mmCIF file of C-alpha atoms in Angstrom:
data_model
loop_
_atom_site.group_PDB
_atom_site.id
_atom_site.type_symbol
_atom_site.label_atom_id
_atom_site.label_comp_id
_atom_site.label_asym_id
_atom_site.label_seq_id
_atom_site.Cartn_x
_atom_site.Cartn_y
_atom_site.Cartn_z
ATOM 1 C CA ALA A 6 -57.482 -64.160 -18.602
ATOM 2 C CA GLN A 7 -55.886 -62.478 -16.214
ATOM 3 C CA THR A 8 -53.313 -58.840 -17.138
ATOM 4 C CA VAL A 9 -51.238 -56.958 -15.540
ATOM 5 C CA THR A 10 -50.795 -53.184 -16.435
ATOM 6 C CA GLN A 11 -48.213 -51.522 -15.699
ATOM 7 C CA SER A 12 -48.225 -47.607 -16.800
ATOM 8 C CA GLN A 13 -44.842 -46.599 -16.418
ATOM 9 C CA PRO A 14 -42.578 -47.654 -18.981
ATOM 10 C CA GLU A 15 -39.700 -46.282 -17.325
ATOM 11 C CA MET A 16 -39.141 -43.797 -13.598
ATOM 12 C CA SER A 17 -35.813 -42.414 -12.539
ATOM 13 C CA VAL A 18 -35.657 -41.419 -8.427
ATOM 14 C CA GLN A 19 -32.887 -39.770 -7.406
ATOM 15 C CA GLU A 20 -31.186 -41.154 -3.852
ATOM 16 C CA ALA A 21 -32.525 -41.285 -0.462
ATOM 17 C CA GLU A 22 -35.802 -40.061 -2.161
ATOM 18 C CA THR A 23 -38.418 -41.831 -2.689
ATOM 19 C CA VAL A 24 -39.809 -43.431 -5.250
ATOM 20 C CA THR A 25 -43.996 -44.914 -6.117
ATOM 21 C CA LEU A 26 -43.897 -47.704 -8.769
ATOM 22 C CA SER A 27 -47.810 -47.930 -10.389
ATOM 23 C CA CYS A 28 -49.326 -51.798 -10.389
ATOM 24 C CA THR A 29 -53.607 -52.853 -11.872
ATOM 25 C CA TYR A 30 -54.537 -55.966 -12.536
ATOM 26 C CA ASP A 31 -57.640 -57.865 -14.234
ATOM 27 C CA THR A 32 -58.997 -60.788 -12.493
ATOM 28 C CA SER A 33 -62.324 -61.543 -10.941
ATOM 29 C CA GLU A 34 -60.807 -63.965 -8.609
ATOM 30 C CA ASN A 35 -61.187 -63.140 -5.159
ATOM 31 C CA ASN A 36 -58.331 -64.752 -3.702
ATOM 32 C CA TYR A 37 -54.521 -64.624 -5.691
ATOM 33 C CA TYR A 38 -51.476 -63.119 -4.859
ATOM 34 C CA LEU A 39 -49.538 -60.422 -6.286
ATOM 35 C CA PHE A 40 -45.301 -60.370 -6.032
ATOM 36 C CA TRP A 41 -43.424 -57.095 -6.849
ATOM 37 C CA TYR A 42 -39.886 -58.716 -9.037
ATOM 38 C CA LYS A 43 -37.118 -57.016 -8.724
ATOM 39 C CA GLN A 44 -34.185 -57.520 -11.691
ATOM 40 C CA PRO A 45 -31.476 -55.907 -12.257
ATOM 41 C CA PRO A 46 -28.346 -55.386 -14.751
ATOM 42 C CA SER A 47 -27.654 -60.255 -13.455
ATOM 43 C CA ARG A 48 -30.965 -60.240 -15.032
ATOM 44 C CA GLN A 49 -30.896 -62.735 -11.929
ATOM 45 C CA MET A 50 -35.472 -62.684 -10.203
ATOM 46 C CA ILE A 51 -35.294 -61.284 -6.901
ATOM 47 C CA LEU A 52 -39.055 -60.740 -4.982
ATOM 48 C CA VAL A 53 -38.974 -57.382 -3.226
ATOM 49 C CA ILE A 54 -42.488 -58.736 -2.245
ATOM 50 C CA ARG A 55 -45.528 -60.608 -1.816
ATOM 51 C CA GLN A 56 -49.247 -59.549 -0.954
ATOM 52 C CA GLU A 57 -51.740 -62.165 0.129
ATOM 53 C CA ALA A 58 -55.390 -60.529 -1.337
ATOM 54 C CA TYR A 59 -56.943 -61.414 2.146
ATOM 55 C CA LYS A 60 -54.762 -59.867 4.114
ATOM 56 C CA GLN A 61 -56.095 -56.299 4.353
ATOM 57 C CA GLN A 62 -53.139 -55.326 5.563
ATOM 58 C CA ASN A 63 -49.899 -53.738 3.159
ATOM 59 C CA ALA A 64 -46.856 -55.990 3.526
ATOM 60 C CA THR A 65 -43.837 -54.168 3.853
ATOM 61 C CA GLU A 66 -40.234 -55.194 3.644
ATOM 62 C CA ASN A 67 -38.237 -52.984 5.085
ATOM 63 C CA ARG A 68 -37.854 -49.768 2.500
ATOM 64 C CA PHE A 69 -40.403 -51.831 0.731
ATOM 65 C CA SER A 70 -44.553 -51.566 0.805
ATOM 66 C CA VAL A 71 -46.931 -51.829 -1.583
ATOM 67 C CA ASN A 72 -50.449 -50.154 -1.506
ATOM 68 C CA PHE A 73 -52.904 -52.787 -1.615
ATOM 69 C CA GLN A 74 -56.785 -51.224 -3.115
ATOM 70 C CA LYS A 75 -58.335 -54.324 -3.109
ATOM 71 C CA ALA A 76 -61.202 -52.911 -4.600
ATOM 72 C CA ALA A 77 -59.106 -50.311 -7.589
ATOM 73 C CA LYS A 78 -57.700 -53.663 -8.175
ATOM 74 C CA SER A 79 -53.878 -51.754 -8.398
ATOM 75 C CA PHE A 80 -50.968 -53.014 -6.267
ATOM 76 C CA SER A 81 -48.613 -50.524 -6.547
ATOM 77 C CA LEU A 82 -44.483 -50.364 -4.911
ATOM 78 C CA LYS A 83 -43.163 -47.912 -2.511
ATOM 79 C CA ILE A 84 -38.932 -47.356 -2.052
ATOM 80 C CA SER A 85 -38.178 -45.222 0.207
ATOM 81 C CA ASP A 86 -34.067 -43.910 0.894
ATOM 82 C CA SER A 87 -33.548 -45.240 -2.747
ATOM 83 C CA GLN A 88 -30.384 -47.152 -3.083
ATOM 84 C CA LEU A 89 -27.623 -47.378 -6.322
ATOM 85 C CA GLY A 90 -28.890 -50.754 -5.838
ATOM 86 C CA ASP A 91 -32.032 -50.558 -6.301
ATOM 87 C CA THR A 92 -31.642 -49.477 -9.912
ATOM 88 C CA ALA A 93 -33.589 -52.340 -11.824
ATOM 89 C CA MET A 94 -35.921 -53.435 -13.892
ATOM 90 C CA TYR A 95 -39.015 -53.973 -12.013
ATOM 91 C CA PHE A 96 -42.172 -56.834 -12.614
ATOM 92 C CA CYS A 97 -45.125 -57.035 -11.402
ATOM 93 C CA ALA A 98 -47.309 -60.320 -10.991
ATOM 94 C CA PHE A 99 -50.050 -62.254 -10.451
ATOM 95 C CA MET A 100 -50.833 -66.063 -9.739
ATOM 96 C CA LYS A 101 -54.623 -67.436 -8.932
ATOM 97 C CA PRO A 102 -53.944 -70.076 -7.090
ATOM 98 C CA ARG A 103 -55.718 -73.691 -9.033
ATOM 99 C CA GLY A 104 -56.408 -77.242 -7.853
ATOM 100 C CA GLY A 105 -52.685 -79.044 -7.320
ATOM 101 C CA SER A 106 -49.286 -76.904 -7.463
ATOM 102 C CA ASN A 107 -49.497 -75.509 -10.355
ATOM 103 C CA TYR A 108 -49.559 -71.605 -9.624
ATOM 104 C CA LYS A 109 -48.726 -69.740 -13.440
ATOM 105 C CA LEU A 110 -47.177 -65.903 -13.029
ATOM 106 C CA THR A 111 -49.588 -63.063 -15.174
ATOM 107 C CA PHE A 112 -46.045 -60.835 -15.682
ATOM 108 C CA GLY A 113 -46.506 -56.411 -16.345
ATOM 109 C CA LYS A 114 -44.436 -54.671 -19.008
ATOM 110 C CA GLY A 115 -41.984 -54.051 -16.889
ATOM 111 C CA THR A 116 -40.835 -49.960 -15.568
ATOM 112 C CA LEU A 117 -37.705 -49.514 -15.531
ATOM 113 C CA LEU A 118 -36.287 -47.735 -12.513
ATOM 114 C CA THR A 119 -32.923 -45.792 -12.358
ATOM 115 C CA VAL A 120 -31.599 -44.597 -8.963
ATOM 116 C CA ASN A 121 -29.888 -41.368 -9.413
ATOM 117 C CA PRO A 122 -26.581 -40.202 -7.173
ATOM 118 C CA GLY B 30 -32.336 -72.194 0.954
ATOM 119 C CA ALA B 31 -34.203 -72.113 -2.270
ATOM 120 C CA VAL B 32 -31.762 -71.671 -4.668
ATOM 121 C CA VAL B 33 -32.161 -72.708 -8.702
ATOM 122 C CA SER B 34 -29.814 -72.981 -11.127
ATOM 123 C CA GLN B 35 -29.180 -72.430 -14.367
ATOM 124 C CA HIS B 36 -26.546 -74.462 -16.969
ATOM 125 C CA PRO B 37 -25.502 -72.933 -18.362
ATOM 126 C CA SER B 38 -25.010 -69.597 -18.416
ATOM 127 C CA ARG B 39 -24.393 -69.024 -21.298
ATOM 128 C CA VAL B 40 -24.298 -70.846 -24.677
ATOM 129 C CA ILE B 41 -24.310 -70.352 -29.170
ATOM 130 C CA CYS B 42 -24.307 -72.796 -31.242
ATOM 131 C CA LYS B 43 -25.060 -72.868 -34.356
ATOM 132 C CA SER B 44 -28.308 -72.894 -36.602
ATOM 133 C CA GLY B 45 -29.937 -76.123 -37.105
ATOM 134 C CA THR B 46 -28.142 -78.532 -33.585
ATOM 135 C CA SER B 47 -30.094 -78.726 -30.345
ATOM 136 C CA VAL B 48 -29.154 -77.474 -26.845
ATOM 137 C CA LYS B 49 -29.543 -78.982 -23.580
ATOM 138 C CA ILE B 50 -30.462 -76.520 -20.882
ATOM 139 C CA GLU B 51 -30.863 -77.922 -16.954
ATOM 140 C CA CYS B 52 -32.608 -75.953 -14.180
ATOM 141 C CA ARG B 53 -31.834 -77.500 -10.250
ATOM 142 C CA SER B 54 -33.292 -76.883 -6.939
ATOM 143 C CA LEU B 55 -30.601 -77.706 -4.973
ATOM 144 C CA ASP B 56 -32.177 -77.509 -1.618
ATOM 145 C CA PHE B 57 -35.090 -77.699 -1.806
ATOM 146 C CA GLN B 58 -37.657 -80.630 -3.675
ATOM 147 C CA ALA B 59 -39.409 -78.288 -6.829
ATOM 148 C CA THR B 60 -43.283 -79.930 -7.218
ATOM 149 C CA THR B 61 -43.850 -77.472 -10.317
ATOM 150 C CA MET B 62 -40.466 -76.389 -12.178
ATOM 151 C CA PHE B 63 -41.887 -73.650 -14.718
ATOM 152 C CA TRP B 64 -39.712 -72.133 -18.594
ATOM 153 C CA TYR B 65 -39.369 -68.582 -19.348
ATOM 154 C CA ARG B 66 -39.223 -66.756 -21.963
ATOM 155 C CA GLN B 67 -37.436 -63.626 -22.551
ATOM 156 C CA PHE B 68 -36.210 -60.757 -24.893
ATOM 157 C CA PRO B 69 -34.476 -57.590 -24.547
ATOM 158 C CA LYS B 70 -35.969 -55.203 -22.699
ATOM 159 C CA GLN B 71 -39.111 -56.708 -22.531
ATOM 160 C CA SER B 72 -40.848 -59.377 -19.418
ATOM 161 C CA LEU B 73 -41.152 -63.091 -18.534
ATOM 162 C CA MET B 74 -42.892 -64.705 -21.057
ATOM 163 C CA LEU B 75 -44.396 -68.748 -19.511
ATOM 164 C CA MET B 76 -43.239 -70.934 -22.370
ATOM 165 C CA ALA B 77 -44.326 -73.912 -20.448
ATOM 166 C CA THR B 78 -45.075 -75.872 -16.934
ATOM 167 C CA SER B 79 -43.898 -79.277 -15.168
ATOM 168 C CA ASN B 80 -43.984 -81.524 -13.265
ATOM 169 C CA GLU B 81 -42.330 -84.174 -11.768
ATOM 170 C CA GLY B 82 -43.362 -87.572 -13.313
ATOM 171 C CA SER B 83 -45.645 -85.861 -15.923
ATOM 172 C CA LYS B 84 -45.904 -84.602 -19.664
ATOM 173 C CA ALA B 85 -45.404 -80.771 -19.360
ATOM 174 C CA THR B 86 -48.153 -77.958 -20.302
ATOM 175 C CA TYR B 87 -48.035 -75.741 -22.328
ATOM 176 C CA GLU B 88 -48.486 -71.613 -22.854
ATOM 177 C CA GLN B 89 -50.520 -71.560 -26.204
ATOM 178 C CA GLY B 90 -48.769 -70.903 -29.411
ATOM 179 C CA VAL B 91 -45.326 -72.710 -27.668
ATOM 180 C CA GLU B 92 -44.706 -75.490 -30.195
ATOM 181 C CA LYS B 93 -43.721 -78.232 -27.602
ATOM 182 C CA ASP B 94 -41.857 -80.749 -30.384
ATOM 183 C CA LYS B 95 -39.136 -77.264 -30.739
ATOM 184 C CA PHE B 96 -38.839 -76.604 -27.200
ATOM 185 C CA LEU B 97 -38.813 -80.649 -25.667
ATOM 186 C CA ILE B 98 -39.290 -80.971 -21.089
ATOM 187 C CA ASN B 99 -38.019 -83.079 -18.711
ATOM 188 C CA HIS B 100 -38.616 -83.183 -15.152
ATOM 189 C CA ALA B 101 -36.581 -86.272 -14.558
ATOM 190 C CA SER B 102 -36.644 -85.696 -11.075
ATOM 191 C CA LEU B 103 -37.873 -83.264 -7.824
ATOM 192 C CA THR B 104 -34.165 -81.571 -8.976
ATOM 193 C CA LEU B 105 -33.697 -81.318 -11.993
ATOM 194 C CA SER B 106 -36.121 -79.947 -15.463
ATOM 195 C CA THR B 107 -34.290 -79.716 -19.094
ATOM 196 C CA LEU B 108 -35.269 -77.961 -21.545
ATOM 197 C CA THR B 109 -34.016 -78.987 -25.003
ATOM 198 C CA VAL B 110 -34.566 -76.000 -27.933
ATOM 199 C CA THR B 111 -34.264 -78.721 -30.881
ATOM 200 C CA SER B 112 -33.335 -78.140 -34.446
ATOM 201 C CA ALA B 113 -32.735 -74.500 -34.003
ATOM 202 C CA HIS B 114 -33.289 -70.907 -35.245
ATOM 203 C CA PRO B 115 -31.902 -67.898 -34.477
ATOM 204 C CA GLU B 116 -34.914 -66.760 -33.660
ATOM 205 C CA ASP B 117 -34.972 -69.089 -30.608
ATOM 206 C CA SER B 118 -32.334 -66.572 -29.886
ATOM 207 C CA SER B 119 -33.270 -65.008 -26.128
ATOM 208 C CA PHE B 120 -33.104 -65.447 -22.323
ATOM 209 C CA TYR B 121 -34.840 -68.310 -20.768
ATOM 210 C CA ILE B 122 -35.153 -67.909 -17.164
ATOM 211 C CA CYS B 123 -36.488 -71.563 -15.164
ATOM 212 C CA SER B 124 -38.000 -71.450 -11.791
ATOM 213 C CA ALA B 125 -39.064 -73.764 -9.279
ATOM 214 C CA SER B 126 -41.653 -74.138 -6.500
ATOM 215 C CA GLY B 127 -42.701 -76.394 -3.829
ATOM 216 C CA GLY B 128 -39.359 -74.813 -1.527
ATOM 217 C CA PRO B 129 -39.399 -73.779 1.626
ATOM 218 C CA GLN B 130 -41.762 -70.001 2.491
ATOM 219 C CA SER B 131 -45.164 -71.895 1.057
ATOM 220 C CA SER B 132 -45.107 -74.331 -1.889
ATOM 221 C CA TYR B 133 -46.756 -71.383 -4.176
ATOM 222 C CA GLU B 134 -43.644 -69.072 -4.554
ATOM 223 C CA GLN B 135 -41.283 -69.683 -7.702
ATOM 224 C CA TYR B 136 -37.905 -68.843 -7.108
ATOM 225 C CA PHE B 137 -36.013 -67.947 -9.529
ATOM 226 C CA GLY B 138 -32.135 -70.157 -11.941
ATOM 227 C CA PRO B 139 -29.965 -67.274 -13.101
ATOM 228 C CA GLY B 140 -31.170 -67.243 -17.009
ATOM 229 C CA THR B 141 -29.345 -68.878 -19.782
ATOM 230 C CA ARG B 142 -28.876 -66.906 -22.356
ATOM 231 C CA LEU B 143 -28.346 -68.373 -25.775
ATOM 232 C CA THR B 144 -27.290 -67.347 -29.323
ATOM 233 C CA VAL B 145 -27.802 -69.422 -32.234
ATOM 234 C CA THR B 146 -26.037 -68.697 -35.612
#
């Protein structure tokens, strides 16, 4: 079974600064997907960024970028120019594609990020 | 696009009664829907996966007679908590895949807070 580990239960950063959230995973698969989701106080899950394992290039979405190290099974999220609205719980997630459409997500325990003014 | 709704957003019920939660994909046909449970300050735990017109697949440890899932159409799945007890109080989140971006990406509903008194 796949496991996802987020070793930082809580982190804080000053507004406008950069922060990196760590995530490691364990799998024997070669093809898979990795995601970072954000859950603000409203508790709505929001997709921040996705990475396909077959792509060597790190995914970026505006201020959010990942450092995907496939051999090390590491998938960290970097948030640049942090904003107050980035305050949320961040979950790293793994998905192994399987036959049909049953793509299940395995989540890490989450990192609570607080952006301070 | 790819909006998922849940109804109700919060519900309070008495111990021993049943409560139904609806999950709808508003602007796409969802080939698969997922139901998660989230306790305070914890991660999402997958309860079951359902495909339209077929029986749901439950994760280990989830009582299928307790948590009845019906996926009657490509836009609607329901979760019924039968004979609810206080320990069933939790935040329930659904997601749906098969949207416009890809067949595997999951789009999350806003969640339902269930309180059993």
